[in-house]
Coordinates of C-alpha atoms in Angstrom, one line a residue:
M43 CA 54.7 105.8 69.1
S44 CA 54.6 106.4 72.5
T45 CA 57.2 105.8 75.2
A46 CA 55.4 106.4 78.6
S47 CA 53.1 103.4 79.1
P48 CA 55.5 100.7 80.0
T49 CA 57.1 104.5 82.4
R50 CA 52.7 104.0 84.4
S51 CA 52.8 100.8 83.6
R52 CA 56.3 100.6 86.6
G53 CA 54.0 103.7 88.1
R54 CA 51.2 101.6 88.8
R55 CA 52.3 97.9 90.3
S56 CA 51.0 97.7 93.8
T57 CA 54.4 95.8 96.1
R58 CA 52.4 92.2 96.6
P59 CA 51.9 91.7 100.5
S60 CA 54.8 88.9 101.9
G61 CA 54.5 86.3 103.6
D62 CA 55.9 87.9 106.3
E63 CA 53.5 90.4 106.8
R64 CA 50.4 87.9 105.8
E65 CA 51.1 85.6 108.5
S66 CA 51.1 89.2 110.5
A67 CA 47.7 89.7 109.3
I68 CA 46.6 86.9 110.8
L69 CA 48.0 86.6 113.6
N70 CA 47.1 90.2 115.0
T71 CA 43.6 89.7 113.7
L72 CA 43.5 87.9 115.4
E73 CA 44.1 89.0 118.5
R74 CA 42.4 92.4 118.3
M75 CA 39.8 90.1 117.6
L76 CA 39.9 88.8 121.2
D77 CA 39.8 92.1 122.6
E78 CA 36.3 91.2 121.7
R79 CA 34.7 88.3 121.7
P80 CA 34.9 84.8 122.6
F81 CA 38.1 82.8 120.7
G82 CA 34.6 80.6 120.4
E83 CA 33.1 83.1 117.9
I84 CA 35.7 83.5 115.6
S85 CA 36.3 81.8 112.6
V86 CA 38.3 80.7 110.3
D87 CA 36.8 82.6 107.6
D88 CA 36.6 85.7 110.0
L89 CA 40.4 85.8 110.1
A90 CA 40.9 85.4 107.2
K91 CA 38.2 88.4 105.8
G92 CA 40.2 90.5 108.7
A93 CA 43.7 89.6 107.9
G94 CA 42.0 89.9 104.0
L95 CA 43.5 87.1 102.2
S96 CA 41.1 84.5 101.3
R97 CA 40.2 81.2 102.9
P98 CA 42.3 79.5 101.2
T99 CA 45.8 81.6 101.0
F100 CA 44.9 81.3 105.1
Y101 CA 45.0 77.1 104.9
F102 CA 48.2 77.9 102.6
Y103 CA 50.0 79.4 106.7
F104 CA 48.1 77.8 109.0
P105 CA 46.3 74.3 109.2
S106 CA 43.1 75.6 111.7
K107 CA 42.4 78.9 113.6
E108 CA 43.2 77.3 116.1
A109 CA 47.0 76.4 115.1
V110 CA 46.6 80.5 115.1
L111 CA 46.3 81.1 119.4
A112 CA 48.5 78.6 118.9
R113 CA 51.4 81.4 117.6
L114 CA 49.7 84.1 120.4
F115 CA 49.7 82.1 122.6
A116 CA 53.7 81.3 122.6
R117 CA 54.4 84.9 121.1
M118 CA 52.6 86.2 124.8
I119 CA 55.1 83.9 127.0
A120 CA 57.7 84.6 125.7
A121 CA 57.1 88.3 126.4
T122 CA 55.8 87.0 130.1
D123 CA 59.0 85.3 130.5
P124 CA 60.2 85.8 133.5
A125 CA 63.6 86.8 132.0
A126 CA 61.3 89.4 130.2
V127 CA 60.1 90.8 133.1
Q128 CA 61.5 93.8 134.9
S129 CA 62.2 92.5 138.5
P130 CA 62.5 94.9 141.1
D131 CA 66.0 94.4 143.4
P132 CA 64.6 92.9 146.9
A133 CA 68.0 93.6 148.7
A134 CA 67.8 98.0 148.0
A135 CA 64.0 97.2 149.8
T136 CA 62.7 97.5 153.2
D137 CA 58.4 96.7 152.5
P138 CA 58.1 93.1 152.2
E139 CA 55.2 92.8 151.2
Q140 CA 55.6 96.0 148.2
V141 CA 58.3 94.0 147.2
C142 CA 56.6 90.8 146.6
R143 CA 53.5 93.3 145.4
D144 CA 56.4 94.3 142.5
G145 CA 57.6 91.8 141.1
I146 CA 53.7 90.5 141.0
F147 CA 53.1 93.5 139.1
A148 CA 55.7 93.5 136.0
F149 CA 53.8 90.4 135.4
F150 CA 50.5 92.1 135.0
E151 CA 52.4 94.7 133.3
A152 CA 53.2 92.1 131.0
L153 CA 50.7 91.0 130.7
R154 CA 48.4 92.9 130.4
P155 CA 48.6 93.5 125.9
H156 CA 47.8 90.1 125.9
R157 CA 45.0 89.9 127.9
G158 CA 42.4 88.2 125.5
V159 CA 45.0 85.8 124.2
A160 CA 45.4 84.7 127.8
V161 CA 42.1 84.2 128.6
A162 CA 41.2 82.3 125.0
G163 CA 44.1 80.1 125.7
L164 CA 43.7 79.1 129.2
T165 CA 40.0 78.4 128.2
A166 CA 41.0 75.8 125.7
M167 CA 43.9 74.4 126.9
A168 CA 41.7 71.9 128.2
A169 CA 41.2 70.1 124.5
N170 CA 44.5 71.1 122.8
A171 CA 48.0 69.3 124.1
E172 CA 49.9 72.2 122.5
L173 CA 49.2 75.0 124.3
R174 CA 48.9 73.1 127.7
D175 CA 51.9 72.0 126.8
L176 CA 53.2 76.1 126.6
W177 CA 51.8 77.7 129.3
S178 CA 52.8 73.8 131.8
Q179 CA 56.8 76.1 130.0
F180 CA 55.4 78.9 131.4
M181 CA 54.6 77.9 135.2
T182 CA 57.8 76.0 135.5
A183 CA 60.1 79.0 134.0
W184 CA 58.2 80.9 136.8
I185 CA 58.2 78.4 139.2
D186 CA 62.3 78.4 139.1
H187 CA 62.6 81.9 139.0
T188 CA 60.9 82.3 142.5
T189 CA 62.3 79.4 143.6
G190 CA 65.6 81.1 143.3
F191 CA 64.3 84.8 144.3
I192 CA 63.0 82.7 147.9
E193 CA 66.3 80.7 148.4
A194 CA 68.7 84.2 147.6
E195 CA 66.0 85.7 150.0
R196 CA 66.8 83.2 152.4
A197 CA 70.2 83.9 152.3
R198 CA 70.3 86.7 152.3
G199 CA 68.4 86.8 155.9
A200 CA 66.0 87.8 154.4
A201 CA 63.6 85.3 154.7
P202 CA 63.2 82.4 156.9
V203 CA 63.8 78.8 156.4
T204 CA 61.0 77.4 156.5
I205 CA 59.2 75.1 154.6
G206 CA 61.2 73.7 150.9
A207 CA 61.6 76.3 148.4
R208 CA 60.4 74.7 145.7
D209 CA 57.8 73.3 147.4
L210 CA 56.3 77.5 148.8
A211 CA 57.7 79.0 145.0
T212 CA 55.2 75.6 143.6
A213 CA 51.9 77.1 144.8
L214 CA 52.1 80.8 145.6
N215 CA 52.4 80.6 141.5
L216 CA 49.6 78.3 140.9
M217 CA 47.4 80.9 143.1
N218 CA 48.9 83.5 140.9
E219 CA 47.5 81.4 138.0
R220 CA 44.2 81.1 139.8
V221 CA 44.3 84.9 141.3
V222 CA 44.9 86.9 138.6
F223 CA 43.5 84.6 135.4
A224 CA 40.1 84.8 137.6
A225 CA 40.3 88.9 137.7
Q226 CA 41.6 88.7 133.7
G227 CA 39.0 86.7 132.3
N228 CA 36.0 88.1 134.6
Q229 CA 35.0 85.0 136.0
E230 CA 32.6 85.1 139.7
P231 CA 33.8 85.4 142.3
T232 CA 36.2 87.3 142.0
L233 CA 38.5 90.6 142.4
P234 CA 38.8 93.6 140.8
E235 CA 42.2 93.3 139.6
D236 CA 43.9 95.8 141.6
A237 CA 42.5 94.0 144.8
A238 CA 43.5 90.7 143.7
L239 CA 47.3 92.4 143.8
T240 CA 47.2 92.8 146.7
A241 CA 46.3 90.0 148.4
V242 CA 48.1 88.4 146.4
A243 CA 51.0 90.7 147.2
H244 CA 49.8 90.1 150.8
V245 CA 50.1 86.1 151.0
W246 CA 53.4 85.6 148.9
A247 CA 55.4 87.8 152.2
M248 CA 53.5 86.7 154.2
S249 CA 54.5 83.0 153.5
I250 CA 57.1 83.7 152.5
Y251 CA 59.3 86.6 154.9
G252 CA 56.1 86.0 158.0
T253 CA 55.3 89.9 158.3
G254 CA 52.3 91.9 157.4
A255 CA 55.0 94.6 157.2
G256 CA 53.0 97.8 156.0
I257 CA 49.5 96.1 156.3

């Protein structure tokens, strides 16, 4: 009797993807598709097929395509949190506008790999409470970060004390939200990304430092 059969059987045995791998496949499929078409044009069947899974298997991991988007949106927010973004040291700079430009550019760069997710999340936010809550937390974190920055610049005498630091930080970040995502989402009217960055940095420098240095 041949003894080769068990060996061949073991050699043919394939490794089934783990639950984490299947979940990641679904997330990666949606992120890839969002770079190609709007969220509304993507179906659960598209996601399941793209991840190499059946429709019932998809529902084992996510209750809806909106839940997949929310997970991706949360992941994007974690990657662009102020604590995760490398910002320049303002004390080492001499050009206020460049300080603002570098800080905003760091945010742009962190967001760039997730552009499709950002646009889809902001578009779907009006009808999705989870996305709204995530975005509110994100904006609050950046407002807190900017408030601390303005207060520190005022404390070291680099910026004049004008309106409340938090009020100013809130207005500047809400401006960023509108200008940046109009550019990211190719809305009209809008500005090319580099022009948007320059314009926003100019407004920040004028608002915080009361100067147009470098212009």
